[in-house]
JSON list of C-alpha atoms in Angstrom, two decimals:
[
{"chain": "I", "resi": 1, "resn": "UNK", "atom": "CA", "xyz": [-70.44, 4.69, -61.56]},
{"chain": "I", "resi": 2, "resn": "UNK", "atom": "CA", "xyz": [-69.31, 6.48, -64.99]},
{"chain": "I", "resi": 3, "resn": "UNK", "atom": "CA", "xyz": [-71.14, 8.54, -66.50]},
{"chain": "I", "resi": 4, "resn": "UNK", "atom": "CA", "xyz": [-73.49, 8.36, -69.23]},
{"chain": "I", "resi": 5, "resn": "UNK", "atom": "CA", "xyz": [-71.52, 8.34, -72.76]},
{"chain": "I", "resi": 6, "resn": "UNK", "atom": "CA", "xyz": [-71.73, 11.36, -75.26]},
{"chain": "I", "resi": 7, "resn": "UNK", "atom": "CA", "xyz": [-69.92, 13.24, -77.91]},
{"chain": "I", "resi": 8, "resn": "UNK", "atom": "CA", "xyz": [-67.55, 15.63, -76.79]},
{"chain": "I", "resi": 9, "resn": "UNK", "atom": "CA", "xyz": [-69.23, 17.73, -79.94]},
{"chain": "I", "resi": 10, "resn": "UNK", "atom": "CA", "xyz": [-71.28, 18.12, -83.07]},
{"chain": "I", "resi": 11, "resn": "UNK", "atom": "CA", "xyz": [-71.69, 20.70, -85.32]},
{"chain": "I", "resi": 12, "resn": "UNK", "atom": "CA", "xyz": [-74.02, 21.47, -88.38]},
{"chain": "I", "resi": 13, "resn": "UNK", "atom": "CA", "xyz": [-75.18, 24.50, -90.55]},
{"chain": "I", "resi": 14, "resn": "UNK", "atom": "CA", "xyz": [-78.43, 26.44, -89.47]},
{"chain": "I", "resi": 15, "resn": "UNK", "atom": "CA", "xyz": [-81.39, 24.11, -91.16]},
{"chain": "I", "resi": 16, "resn": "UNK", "atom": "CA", "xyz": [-79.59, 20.90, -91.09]},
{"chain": "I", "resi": 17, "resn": "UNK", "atom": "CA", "xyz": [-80.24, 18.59, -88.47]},
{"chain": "I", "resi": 18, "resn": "UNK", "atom": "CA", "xyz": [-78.12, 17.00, -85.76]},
{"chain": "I", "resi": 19, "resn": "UNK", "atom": "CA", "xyz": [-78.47, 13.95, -83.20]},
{"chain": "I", "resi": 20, "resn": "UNK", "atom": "CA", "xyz": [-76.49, 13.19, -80.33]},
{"chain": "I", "resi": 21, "resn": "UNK", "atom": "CA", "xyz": [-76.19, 9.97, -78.33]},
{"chain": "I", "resi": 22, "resn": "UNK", "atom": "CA", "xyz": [-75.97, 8.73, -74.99]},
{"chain": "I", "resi": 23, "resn": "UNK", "atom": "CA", "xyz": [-74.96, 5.94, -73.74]},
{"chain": "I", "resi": 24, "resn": "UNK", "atom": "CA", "xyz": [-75.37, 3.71, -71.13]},
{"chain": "I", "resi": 25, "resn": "UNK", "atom": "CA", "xyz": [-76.15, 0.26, -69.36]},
{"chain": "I", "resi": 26, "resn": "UNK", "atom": "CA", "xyz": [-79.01, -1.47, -68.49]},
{"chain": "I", "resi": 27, "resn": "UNK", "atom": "CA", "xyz": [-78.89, -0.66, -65.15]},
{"chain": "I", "resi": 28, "resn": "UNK", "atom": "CA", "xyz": [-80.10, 2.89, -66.34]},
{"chain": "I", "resi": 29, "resn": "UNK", "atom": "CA", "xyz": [-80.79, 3.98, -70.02]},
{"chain": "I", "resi": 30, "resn": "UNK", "atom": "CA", "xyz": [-81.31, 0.34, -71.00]},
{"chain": "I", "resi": 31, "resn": "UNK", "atom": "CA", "xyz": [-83.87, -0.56, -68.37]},
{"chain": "I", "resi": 32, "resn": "UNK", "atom": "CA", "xyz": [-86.06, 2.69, -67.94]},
{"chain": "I", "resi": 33, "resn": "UNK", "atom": "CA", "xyz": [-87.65, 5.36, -70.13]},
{"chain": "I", "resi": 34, "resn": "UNK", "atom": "CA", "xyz": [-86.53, 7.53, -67.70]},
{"chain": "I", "resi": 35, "resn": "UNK", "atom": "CA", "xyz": [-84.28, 9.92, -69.91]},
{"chain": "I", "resi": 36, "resn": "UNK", "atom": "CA", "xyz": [-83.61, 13.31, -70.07]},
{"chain": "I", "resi": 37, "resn": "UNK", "atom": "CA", "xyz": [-82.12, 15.94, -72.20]},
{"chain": "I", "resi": 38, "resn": "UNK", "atom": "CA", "xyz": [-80.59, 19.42, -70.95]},
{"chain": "I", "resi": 39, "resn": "UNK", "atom": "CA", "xyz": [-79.51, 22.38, -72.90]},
{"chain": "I", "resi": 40, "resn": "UNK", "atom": "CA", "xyz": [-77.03, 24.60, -71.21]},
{"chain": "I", "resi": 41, "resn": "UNK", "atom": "CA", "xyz": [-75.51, 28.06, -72.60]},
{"chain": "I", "resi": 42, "resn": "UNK", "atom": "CA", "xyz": [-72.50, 29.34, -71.86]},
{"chain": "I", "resi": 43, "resn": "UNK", "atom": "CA", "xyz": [-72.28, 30.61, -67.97]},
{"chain": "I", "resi": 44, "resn": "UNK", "atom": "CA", "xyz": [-76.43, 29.84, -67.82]},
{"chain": "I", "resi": 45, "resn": "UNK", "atom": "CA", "xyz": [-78.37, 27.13, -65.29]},
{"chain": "I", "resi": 46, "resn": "UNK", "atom": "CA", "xyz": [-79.44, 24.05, -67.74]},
{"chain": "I", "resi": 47, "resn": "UNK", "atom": "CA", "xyz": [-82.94, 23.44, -69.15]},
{"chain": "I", "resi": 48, "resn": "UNK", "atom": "CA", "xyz": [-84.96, 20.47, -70.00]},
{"chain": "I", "resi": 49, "resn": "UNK", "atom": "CA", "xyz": [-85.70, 20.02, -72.99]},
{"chain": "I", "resi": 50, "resn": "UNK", "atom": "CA", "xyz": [-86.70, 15.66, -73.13]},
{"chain": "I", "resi": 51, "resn": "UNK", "atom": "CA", "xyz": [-88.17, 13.86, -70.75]},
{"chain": "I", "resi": 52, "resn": "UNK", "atom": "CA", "xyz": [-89.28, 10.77, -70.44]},
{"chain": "I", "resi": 53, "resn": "UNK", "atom": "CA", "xyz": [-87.18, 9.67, -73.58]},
{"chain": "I", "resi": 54, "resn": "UNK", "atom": "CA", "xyz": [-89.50, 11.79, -75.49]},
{"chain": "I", "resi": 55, "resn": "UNK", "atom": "CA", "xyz": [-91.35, 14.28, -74.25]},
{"chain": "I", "resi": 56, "resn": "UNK", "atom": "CA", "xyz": [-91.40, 18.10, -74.87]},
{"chain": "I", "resi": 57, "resn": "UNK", "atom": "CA", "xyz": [-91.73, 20.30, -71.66]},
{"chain": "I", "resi": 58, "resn": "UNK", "atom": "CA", "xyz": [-94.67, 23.04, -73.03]},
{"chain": "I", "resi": 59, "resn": "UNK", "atom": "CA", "xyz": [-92.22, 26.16, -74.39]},
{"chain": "I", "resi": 60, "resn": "UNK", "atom": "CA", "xyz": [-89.95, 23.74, -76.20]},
{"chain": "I", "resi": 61, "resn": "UNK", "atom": "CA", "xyz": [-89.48, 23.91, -79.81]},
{"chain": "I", "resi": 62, "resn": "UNK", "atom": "CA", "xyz": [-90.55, 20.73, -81.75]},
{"chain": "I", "resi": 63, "resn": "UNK", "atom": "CA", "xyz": [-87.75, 20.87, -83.37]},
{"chain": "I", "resi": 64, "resn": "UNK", "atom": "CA", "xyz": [-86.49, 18.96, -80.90]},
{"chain": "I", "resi": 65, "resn": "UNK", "atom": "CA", "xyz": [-86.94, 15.33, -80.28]},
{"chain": "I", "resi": 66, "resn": "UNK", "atom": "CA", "xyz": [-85.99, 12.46, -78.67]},
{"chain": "I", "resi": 67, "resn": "UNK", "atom": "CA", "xyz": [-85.63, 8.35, -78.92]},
{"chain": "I", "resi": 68, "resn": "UNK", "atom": "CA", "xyz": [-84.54, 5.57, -77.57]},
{"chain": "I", "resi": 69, "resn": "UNK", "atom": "CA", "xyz": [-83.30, 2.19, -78.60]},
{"chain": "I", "resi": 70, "resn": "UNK", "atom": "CA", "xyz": [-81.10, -0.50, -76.25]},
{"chain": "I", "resi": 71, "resn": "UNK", "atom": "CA", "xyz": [-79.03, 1.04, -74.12]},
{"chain": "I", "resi": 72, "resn": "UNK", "atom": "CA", "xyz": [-78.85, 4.14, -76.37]},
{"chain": "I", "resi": 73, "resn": "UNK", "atom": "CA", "xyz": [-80.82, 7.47, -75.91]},
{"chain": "I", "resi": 74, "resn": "UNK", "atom": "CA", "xyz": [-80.29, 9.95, -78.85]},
{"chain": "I", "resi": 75, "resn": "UNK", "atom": "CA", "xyz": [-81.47, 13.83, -78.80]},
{"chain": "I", "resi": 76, "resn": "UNK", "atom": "CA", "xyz": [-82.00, 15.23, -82.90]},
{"chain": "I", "resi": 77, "resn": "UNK", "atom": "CA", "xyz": [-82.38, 18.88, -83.32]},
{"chain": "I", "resi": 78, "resn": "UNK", "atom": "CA", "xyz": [-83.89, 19.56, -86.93]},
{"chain": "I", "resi": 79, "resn": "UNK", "atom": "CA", "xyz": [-83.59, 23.23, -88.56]},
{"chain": "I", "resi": 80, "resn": "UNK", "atom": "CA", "xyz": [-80.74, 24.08, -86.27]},
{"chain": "I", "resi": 81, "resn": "UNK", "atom": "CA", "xyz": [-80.93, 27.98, -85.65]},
{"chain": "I", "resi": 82, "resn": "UNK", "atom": "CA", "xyz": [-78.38, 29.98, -84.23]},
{"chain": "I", "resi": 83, "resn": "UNK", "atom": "CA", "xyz": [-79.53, 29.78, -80.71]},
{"chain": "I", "resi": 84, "resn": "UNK", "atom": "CA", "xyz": [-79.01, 26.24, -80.38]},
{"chain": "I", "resi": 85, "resn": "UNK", "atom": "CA", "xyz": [-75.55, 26.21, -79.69]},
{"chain": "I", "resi": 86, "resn": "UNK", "atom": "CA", "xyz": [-74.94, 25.05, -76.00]},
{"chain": "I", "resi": 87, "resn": "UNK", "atom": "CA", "xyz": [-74.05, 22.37, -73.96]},
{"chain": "I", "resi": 88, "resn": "UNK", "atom": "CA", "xyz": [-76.23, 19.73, -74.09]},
{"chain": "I", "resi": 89, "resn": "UNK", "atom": "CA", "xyz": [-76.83, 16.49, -71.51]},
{"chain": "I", "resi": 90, "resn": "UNK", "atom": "CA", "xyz": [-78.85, 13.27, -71.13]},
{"chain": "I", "resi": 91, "resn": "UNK", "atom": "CA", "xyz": [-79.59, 11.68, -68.24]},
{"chain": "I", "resi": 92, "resn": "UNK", "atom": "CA", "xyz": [-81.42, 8.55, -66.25]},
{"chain": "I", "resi": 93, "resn": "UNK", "atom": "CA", "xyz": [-82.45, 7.33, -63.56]},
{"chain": "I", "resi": 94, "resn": "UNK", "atom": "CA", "xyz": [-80.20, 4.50, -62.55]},
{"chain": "I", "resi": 95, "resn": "UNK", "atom": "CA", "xyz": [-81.01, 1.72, -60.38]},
{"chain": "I", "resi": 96, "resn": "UNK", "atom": "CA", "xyz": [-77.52, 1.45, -59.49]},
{"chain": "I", "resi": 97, "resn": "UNK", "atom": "CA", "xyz": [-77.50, 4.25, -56.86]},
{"chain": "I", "resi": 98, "resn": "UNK", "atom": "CA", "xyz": [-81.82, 4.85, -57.02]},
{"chain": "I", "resi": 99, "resn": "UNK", "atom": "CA", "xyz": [-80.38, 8.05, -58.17]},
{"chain": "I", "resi": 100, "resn": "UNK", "atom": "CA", "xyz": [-79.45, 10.06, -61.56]},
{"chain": "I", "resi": 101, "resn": "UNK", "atom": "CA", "xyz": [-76.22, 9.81, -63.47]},
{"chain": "I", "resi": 102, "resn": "UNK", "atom": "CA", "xyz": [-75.54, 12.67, -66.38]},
{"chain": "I", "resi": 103, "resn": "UNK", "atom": "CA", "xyz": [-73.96, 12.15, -69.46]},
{"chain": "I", "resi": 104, "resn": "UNK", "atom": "CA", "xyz": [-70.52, 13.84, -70.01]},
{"chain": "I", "resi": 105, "resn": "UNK", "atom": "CA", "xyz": [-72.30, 16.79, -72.13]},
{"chain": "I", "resi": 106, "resn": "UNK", "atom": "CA", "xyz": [-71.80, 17.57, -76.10]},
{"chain": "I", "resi": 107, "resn": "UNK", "atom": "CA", "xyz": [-70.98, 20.56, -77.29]},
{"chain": "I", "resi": 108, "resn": "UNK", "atom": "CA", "xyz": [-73.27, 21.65, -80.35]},
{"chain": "I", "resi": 109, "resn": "UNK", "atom": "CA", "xyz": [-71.95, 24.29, -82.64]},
{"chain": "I", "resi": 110, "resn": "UNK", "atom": "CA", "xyz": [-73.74, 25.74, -85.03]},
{"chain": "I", "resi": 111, "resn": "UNK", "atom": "CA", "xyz": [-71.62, 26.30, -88.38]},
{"chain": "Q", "resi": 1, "resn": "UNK", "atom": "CA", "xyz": [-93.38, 32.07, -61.49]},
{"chain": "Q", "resi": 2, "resn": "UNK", "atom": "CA", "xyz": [-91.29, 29.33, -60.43]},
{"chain": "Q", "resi": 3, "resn": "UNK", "atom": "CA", "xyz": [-88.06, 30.78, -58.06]},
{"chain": "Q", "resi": 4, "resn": "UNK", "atom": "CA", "xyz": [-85.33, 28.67, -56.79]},
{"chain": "Q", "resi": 5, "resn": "UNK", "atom": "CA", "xyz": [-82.36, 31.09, -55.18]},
{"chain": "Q", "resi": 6, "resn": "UNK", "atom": "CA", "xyz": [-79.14, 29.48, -54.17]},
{"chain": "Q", "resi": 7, "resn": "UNK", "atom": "CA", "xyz": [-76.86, 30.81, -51.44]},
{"chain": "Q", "resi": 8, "resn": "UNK", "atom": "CA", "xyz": [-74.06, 29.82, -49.17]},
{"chain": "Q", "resi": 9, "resn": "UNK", "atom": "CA", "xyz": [-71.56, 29.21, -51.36]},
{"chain": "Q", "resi": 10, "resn": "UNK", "atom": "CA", "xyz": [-67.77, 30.10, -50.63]},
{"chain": "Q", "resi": 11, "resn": "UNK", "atom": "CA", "xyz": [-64.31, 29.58, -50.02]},
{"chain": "Q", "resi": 12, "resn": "UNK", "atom": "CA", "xyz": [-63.56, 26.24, -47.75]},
{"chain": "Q", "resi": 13, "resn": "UNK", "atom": "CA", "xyz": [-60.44, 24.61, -46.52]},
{"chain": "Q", "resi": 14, "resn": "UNK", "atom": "CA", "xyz": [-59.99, 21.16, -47.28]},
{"chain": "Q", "resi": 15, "resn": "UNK", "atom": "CA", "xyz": [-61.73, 18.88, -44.14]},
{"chain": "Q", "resi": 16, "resn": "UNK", "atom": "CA", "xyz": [-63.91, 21.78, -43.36]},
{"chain": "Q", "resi": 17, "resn": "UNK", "atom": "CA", "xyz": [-67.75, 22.52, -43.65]},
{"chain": "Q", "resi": 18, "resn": "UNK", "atom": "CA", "xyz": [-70.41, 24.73, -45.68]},
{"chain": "Q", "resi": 19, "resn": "UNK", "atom": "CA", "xyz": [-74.20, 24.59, -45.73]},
{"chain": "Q", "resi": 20, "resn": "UNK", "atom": "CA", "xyz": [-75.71, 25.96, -48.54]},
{"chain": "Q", "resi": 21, "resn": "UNK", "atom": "CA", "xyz": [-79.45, 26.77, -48.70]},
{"chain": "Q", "resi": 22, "resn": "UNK", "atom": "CA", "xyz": [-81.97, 27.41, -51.48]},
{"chain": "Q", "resi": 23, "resn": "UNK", "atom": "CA", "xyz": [-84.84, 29.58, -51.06]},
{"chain": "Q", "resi": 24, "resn": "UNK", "atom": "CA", "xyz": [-87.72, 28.65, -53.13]},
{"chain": "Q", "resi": 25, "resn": "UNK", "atom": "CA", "xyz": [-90.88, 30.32, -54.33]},
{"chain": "Q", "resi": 26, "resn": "UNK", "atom": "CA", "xyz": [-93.55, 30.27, -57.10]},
{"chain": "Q", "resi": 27, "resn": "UNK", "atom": "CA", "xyz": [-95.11, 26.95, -56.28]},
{"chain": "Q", "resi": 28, "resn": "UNK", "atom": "CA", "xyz": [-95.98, 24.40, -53.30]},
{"chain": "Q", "resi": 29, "resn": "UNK", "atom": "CA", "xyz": [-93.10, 23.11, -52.04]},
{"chain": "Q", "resi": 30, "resn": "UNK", "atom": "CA", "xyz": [-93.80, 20.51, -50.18]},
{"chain": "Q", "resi": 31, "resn": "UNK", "atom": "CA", "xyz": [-95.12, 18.77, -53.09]},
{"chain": "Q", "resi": 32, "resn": "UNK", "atom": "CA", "xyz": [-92.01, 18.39, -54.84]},
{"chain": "Q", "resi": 33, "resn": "UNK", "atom": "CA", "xyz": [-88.90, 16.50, -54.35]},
{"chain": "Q", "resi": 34, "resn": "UNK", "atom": "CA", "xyz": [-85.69, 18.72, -54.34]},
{"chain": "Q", "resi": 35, "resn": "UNK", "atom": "CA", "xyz": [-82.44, 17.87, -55.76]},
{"chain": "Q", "resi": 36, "resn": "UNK", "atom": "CA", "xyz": [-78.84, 19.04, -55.47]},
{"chain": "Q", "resi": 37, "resn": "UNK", "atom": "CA", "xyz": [-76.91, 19.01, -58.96]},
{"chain": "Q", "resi": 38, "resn": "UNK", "atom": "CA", "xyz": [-73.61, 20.37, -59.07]},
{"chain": "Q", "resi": 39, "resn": "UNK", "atom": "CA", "xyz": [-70.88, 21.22, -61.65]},
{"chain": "Q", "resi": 40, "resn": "UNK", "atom": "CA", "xyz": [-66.94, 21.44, -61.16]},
{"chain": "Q", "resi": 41, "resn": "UNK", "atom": "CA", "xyz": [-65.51, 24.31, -63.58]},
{"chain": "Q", "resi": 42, "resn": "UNK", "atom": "CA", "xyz": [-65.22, 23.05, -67.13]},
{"chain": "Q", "resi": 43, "resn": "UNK", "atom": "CA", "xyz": [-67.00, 20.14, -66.49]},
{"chain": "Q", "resi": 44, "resn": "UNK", "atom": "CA", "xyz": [-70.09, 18.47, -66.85]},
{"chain": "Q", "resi": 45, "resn": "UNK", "atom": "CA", "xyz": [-73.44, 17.82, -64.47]},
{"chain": "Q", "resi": 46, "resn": "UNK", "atom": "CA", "xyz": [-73.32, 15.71, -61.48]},
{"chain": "Q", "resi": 47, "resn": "UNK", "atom": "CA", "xyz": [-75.97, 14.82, -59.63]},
{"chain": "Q", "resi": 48, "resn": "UNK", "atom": "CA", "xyz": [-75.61, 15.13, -55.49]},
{"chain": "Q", "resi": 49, "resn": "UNK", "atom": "CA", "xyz": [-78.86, 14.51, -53.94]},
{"chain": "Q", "resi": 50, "resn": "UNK", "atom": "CA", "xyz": [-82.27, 14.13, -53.43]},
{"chain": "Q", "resi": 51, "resn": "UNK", "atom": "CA", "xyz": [-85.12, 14.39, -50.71]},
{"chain": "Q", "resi": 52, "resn": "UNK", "atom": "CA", "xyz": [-88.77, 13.85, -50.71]},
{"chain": "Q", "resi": 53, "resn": "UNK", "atom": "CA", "xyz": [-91.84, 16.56, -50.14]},
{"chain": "Q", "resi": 54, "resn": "UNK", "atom": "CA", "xyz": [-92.03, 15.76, -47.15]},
{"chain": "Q", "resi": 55, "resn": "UNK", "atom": "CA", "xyz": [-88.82, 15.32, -46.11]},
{"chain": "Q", "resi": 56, "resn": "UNK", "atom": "CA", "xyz": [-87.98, 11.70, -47.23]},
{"chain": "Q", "resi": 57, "resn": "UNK", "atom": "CA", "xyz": [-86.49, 9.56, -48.64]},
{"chain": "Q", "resi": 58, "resn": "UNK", "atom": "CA", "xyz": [-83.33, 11.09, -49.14]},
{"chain": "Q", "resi": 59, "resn": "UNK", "atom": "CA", "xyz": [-80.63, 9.71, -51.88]},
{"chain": "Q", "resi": 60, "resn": "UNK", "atom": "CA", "xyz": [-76.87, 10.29, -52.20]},
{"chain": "Q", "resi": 61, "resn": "UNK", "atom": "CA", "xyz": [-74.57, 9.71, -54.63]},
{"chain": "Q", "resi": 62, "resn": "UNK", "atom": "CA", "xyz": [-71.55, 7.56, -53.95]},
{"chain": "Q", "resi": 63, "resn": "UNK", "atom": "CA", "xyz": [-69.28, 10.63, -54.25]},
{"chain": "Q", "resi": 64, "resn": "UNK", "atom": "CA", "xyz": [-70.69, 12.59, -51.08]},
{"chain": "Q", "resi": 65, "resn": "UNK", "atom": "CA", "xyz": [-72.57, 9.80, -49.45]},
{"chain": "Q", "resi": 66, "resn": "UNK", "atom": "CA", "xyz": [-71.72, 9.75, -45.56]},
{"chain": "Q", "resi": 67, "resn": "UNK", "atom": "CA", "xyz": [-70.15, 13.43, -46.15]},
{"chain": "Q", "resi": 68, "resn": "UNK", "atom": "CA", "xyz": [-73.51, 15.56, -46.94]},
{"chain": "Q", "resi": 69, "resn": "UNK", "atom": "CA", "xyz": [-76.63, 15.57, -46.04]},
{"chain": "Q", "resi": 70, "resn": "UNK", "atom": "CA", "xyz": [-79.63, 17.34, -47.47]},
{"chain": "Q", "resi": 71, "resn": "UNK", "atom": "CA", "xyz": [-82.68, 18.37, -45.70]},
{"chain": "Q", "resi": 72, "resn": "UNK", "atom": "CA", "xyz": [-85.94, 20.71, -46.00]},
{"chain": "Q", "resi": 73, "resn": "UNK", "atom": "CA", "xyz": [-88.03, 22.93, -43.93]},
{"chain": "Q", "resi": 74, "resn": "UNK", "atom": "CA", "xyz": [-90.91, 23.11, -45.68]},
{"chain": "Q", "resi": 75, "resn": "UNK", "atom": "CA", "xyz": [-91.96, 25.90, -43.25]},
{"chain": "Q", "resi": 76, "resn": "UNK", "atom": "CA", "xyz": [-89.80, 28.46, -44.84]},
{"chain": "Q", "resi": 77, "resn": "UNK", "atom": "CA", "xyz": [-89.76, 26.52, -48.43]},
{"chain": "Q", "resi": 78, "resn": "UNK", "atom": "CA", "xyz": [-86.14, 26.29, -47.84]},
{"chain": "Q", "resi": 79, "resn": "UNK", "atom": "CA", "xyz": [-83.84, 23.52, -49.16]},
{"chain": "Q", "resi": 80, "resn": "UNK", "atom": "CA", "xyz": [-80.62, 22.78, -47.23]},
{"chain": "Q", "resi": 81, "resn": "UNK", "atom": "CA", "xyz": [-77.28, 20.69, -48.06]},
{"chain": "Q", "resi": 82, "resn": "UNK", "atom": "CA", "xyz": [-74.94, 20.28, -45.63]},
{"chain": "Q", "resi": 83, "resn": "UNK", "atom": "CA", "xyz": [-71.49, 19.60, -46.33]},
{"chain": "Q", "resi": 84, "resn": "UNK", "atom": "CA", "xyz": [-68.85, 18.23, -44.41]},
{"chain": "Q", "resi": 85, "resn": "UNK", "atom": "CA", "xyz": [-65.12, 16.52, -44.96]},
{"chain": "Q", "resi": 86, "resn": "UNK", "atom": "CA", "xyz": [-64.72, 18.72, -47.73]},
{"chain": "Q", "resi": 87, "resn": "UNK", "atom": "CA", "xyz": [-62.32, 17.65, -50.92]},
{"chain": "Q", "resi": 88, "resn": "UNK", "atom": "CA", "xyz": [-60.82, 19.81, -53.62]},
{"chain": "Q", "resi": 89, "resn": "UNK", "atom": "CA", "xyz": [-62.92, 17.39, -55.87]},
{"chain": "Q", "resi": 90, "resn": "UNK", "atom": "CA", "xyz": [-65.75, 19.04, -54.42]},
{"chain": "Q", "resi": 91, "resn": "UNK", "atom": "CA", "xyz": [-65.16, 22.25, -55.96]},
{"chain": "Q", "resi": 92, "resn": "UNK", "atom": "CA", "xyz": [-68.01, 23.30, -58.13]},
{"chain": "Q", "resi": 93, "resn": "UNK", "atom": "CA", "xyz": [-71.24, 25.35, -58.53]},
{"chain": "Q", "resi": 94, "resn": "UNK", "atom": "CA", "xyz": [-74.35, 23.81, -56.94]},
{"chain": "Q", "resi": 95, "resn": "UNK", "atom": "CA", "xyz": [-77.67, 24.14, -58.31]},
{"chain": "Q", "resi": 96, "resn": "UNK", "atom": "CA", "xyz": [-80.59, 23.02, -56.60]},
{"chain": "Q", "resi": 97, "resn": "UNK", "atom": "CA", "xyz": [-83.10, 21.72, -59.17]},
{"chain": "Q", "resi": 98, "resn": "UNK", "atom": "CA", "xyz": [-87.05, 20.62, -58.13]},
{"chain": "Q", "resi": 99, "resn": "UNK", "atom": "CA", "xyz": [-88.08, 17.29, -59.12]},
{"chain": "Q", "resi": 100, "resn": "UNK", "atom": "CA", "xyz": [-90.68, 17.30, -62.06]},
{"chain": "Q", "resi": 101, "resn": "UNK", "atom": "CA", "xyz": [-94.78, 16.43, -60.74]},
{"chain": "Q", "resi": 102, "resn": "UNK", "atom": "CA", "xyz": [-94.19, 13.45, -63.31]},
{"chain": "Q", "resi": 103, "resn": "UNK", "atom": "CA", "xyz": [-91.21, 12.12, -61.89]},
{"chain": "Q", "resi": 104, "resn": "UNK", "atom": "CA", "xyz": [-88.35, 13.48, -59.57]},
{"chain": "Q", "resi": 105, "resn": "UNK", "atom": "CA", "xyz": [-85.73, 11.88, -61.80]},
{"chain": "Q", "resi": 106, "resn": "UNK", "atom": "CA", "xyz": [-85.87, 14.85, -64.32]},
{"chain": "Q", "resi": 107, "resn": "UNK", "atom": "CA", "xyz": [-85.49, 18.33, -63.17]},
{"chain": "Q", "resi": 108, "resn": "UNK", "atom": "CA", "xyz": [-87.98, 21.59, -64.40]},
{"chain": "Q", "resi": 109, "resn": "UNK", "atom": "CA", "xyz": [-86.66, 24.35, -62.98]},
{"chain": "Q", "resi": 110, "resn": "UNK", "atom": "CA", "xyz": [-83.38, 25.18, -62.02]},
{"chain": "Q", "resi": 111, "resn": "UNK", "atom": "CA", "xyz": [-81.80, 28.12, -59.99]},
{"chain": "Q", "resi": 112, "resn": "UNK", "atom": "CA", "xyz": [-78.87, 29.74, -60.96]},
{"chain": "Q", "resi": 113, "resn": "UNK", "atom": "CA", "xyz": [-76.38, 28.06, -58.41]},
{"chain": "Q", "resi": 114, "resn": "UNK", "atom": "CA", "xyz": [-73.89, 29.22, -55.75]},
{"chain": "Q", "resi": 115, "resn": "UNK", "atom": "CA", "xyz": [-70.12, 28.38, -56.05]},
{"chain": "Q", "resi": 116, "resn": "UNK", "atom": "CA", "xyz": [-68.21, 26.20, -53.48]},
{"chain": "Q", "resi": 117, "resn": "UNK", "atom": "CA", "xyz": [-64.32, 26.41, -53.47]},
{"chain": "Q", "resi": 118, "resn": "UNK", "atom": "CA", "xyz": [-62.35, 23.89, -51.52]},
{"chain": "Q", "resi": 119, "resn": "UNK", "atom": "CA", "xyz": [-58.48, 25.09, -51.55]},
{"chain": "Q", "resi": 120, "resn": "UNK", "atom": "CA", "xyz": [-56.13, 25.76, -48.90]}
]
């Protein structure tokens, strides 16, 4: 199964805001509000950031936020700050493989 | 504090075996589901596999399915994978990740990984 599709990149200036997509089928993003988003820095483990389409693990910035519409998941980052640039993936459960397919990762630079 | 410490990770021959384990600590383990999540250099997240608290059900994906197997022991709140038939596609750094209490399709804590190499 392919993965999930995403930006290779996105960039902004510190305060703007960006979103990032991901998308999928409905045998995963489509069908289930099961939908994740990961940050990853350079040579660092990833972190959750969304779950559940849009839910904020405790610690994580509001400033971050996520939706969902179709077979489309989108992450937005408002006031970007320096320390937002990093790798960032979705992902969802698919029924496909009753497992969890990741989206190819976007690179977010921050101008 | 939540702890998840990868090891076992090395240099394997193509066809040839590696088990890696990850040692966790910080919370209950047997109340979470474990997953394996790995990433070849340059590239993105893939997801490997998963196993129940207790030790089932387990989950592949297609990639490794019939060539890895993961397992527990909750006894020494250790998380195993074994690998076998080894590819150069398999070349990456594996992270074990624990299952969130709301759903073991999203991942809280992550450890740090442990790098497999699969050249001749």
């Amino acid at each position: 199964q392919s993965a999930l599709t995403q930006p290779p990149s996105v960039s902004g200036s510190p305060g703007q805001s960006v979103t990032i997509s991901c998308t999928g089928t409905s045998s995963d993003v489509g069908s289930y509000i099961r939908v994740s988003w990961y940050q990853q820095p350079p040579g660092t483990a990833p972190k959750l950031m969304i779950y559940d389409v849009n839910n904020r693990p405790s610690g994580v910035p509001d400033r971050f936020s996520g939706s969902k519409s179709g077979n489309t998941a989108s992450l937005t980052i408002s006031g970007l700050q320096a320390e937002d640039e990093a790798d960032y993936y979705c992902s969802s459960y698919t029924s496909s493989s009753n497992g969890v397919i990741f989206g190819g990762g976007t690179k977010l630079t921050v101008l | 504090e939540v702890h998840l410490l990868e090891s076992g990770g090395d240099l394997v021959q193509p066809g040839g075996s590696l088990r890696l384990s990850c040692a966790a600590s910080g919370f209950t383990f047997s109340s979470y589901a474990m997953s394996w999540v790995r990433q070849a250099p340059g590239k993105g997240l893939e997801w490997v596999s998963v196993i129940g608290g207790g030790g089932g059900p387990t989950y592949y994906a297609a990639s490794v399915k019939g060539r890895f197997t993961i397992s527990r022991d909750n006894s020494k709140n250790t998380l195993y994978l074994q690998m076998g038939n080894l590819r150069a596609e398999d070349t990456a750094v594996y992270y074990c990740a624990r299952g969130a209490s709301g759903g073991w399709y999203f991942f809280d804590y992550w450890g740090q990984g442990t790098l497999v190499t699969v050249s001749s």
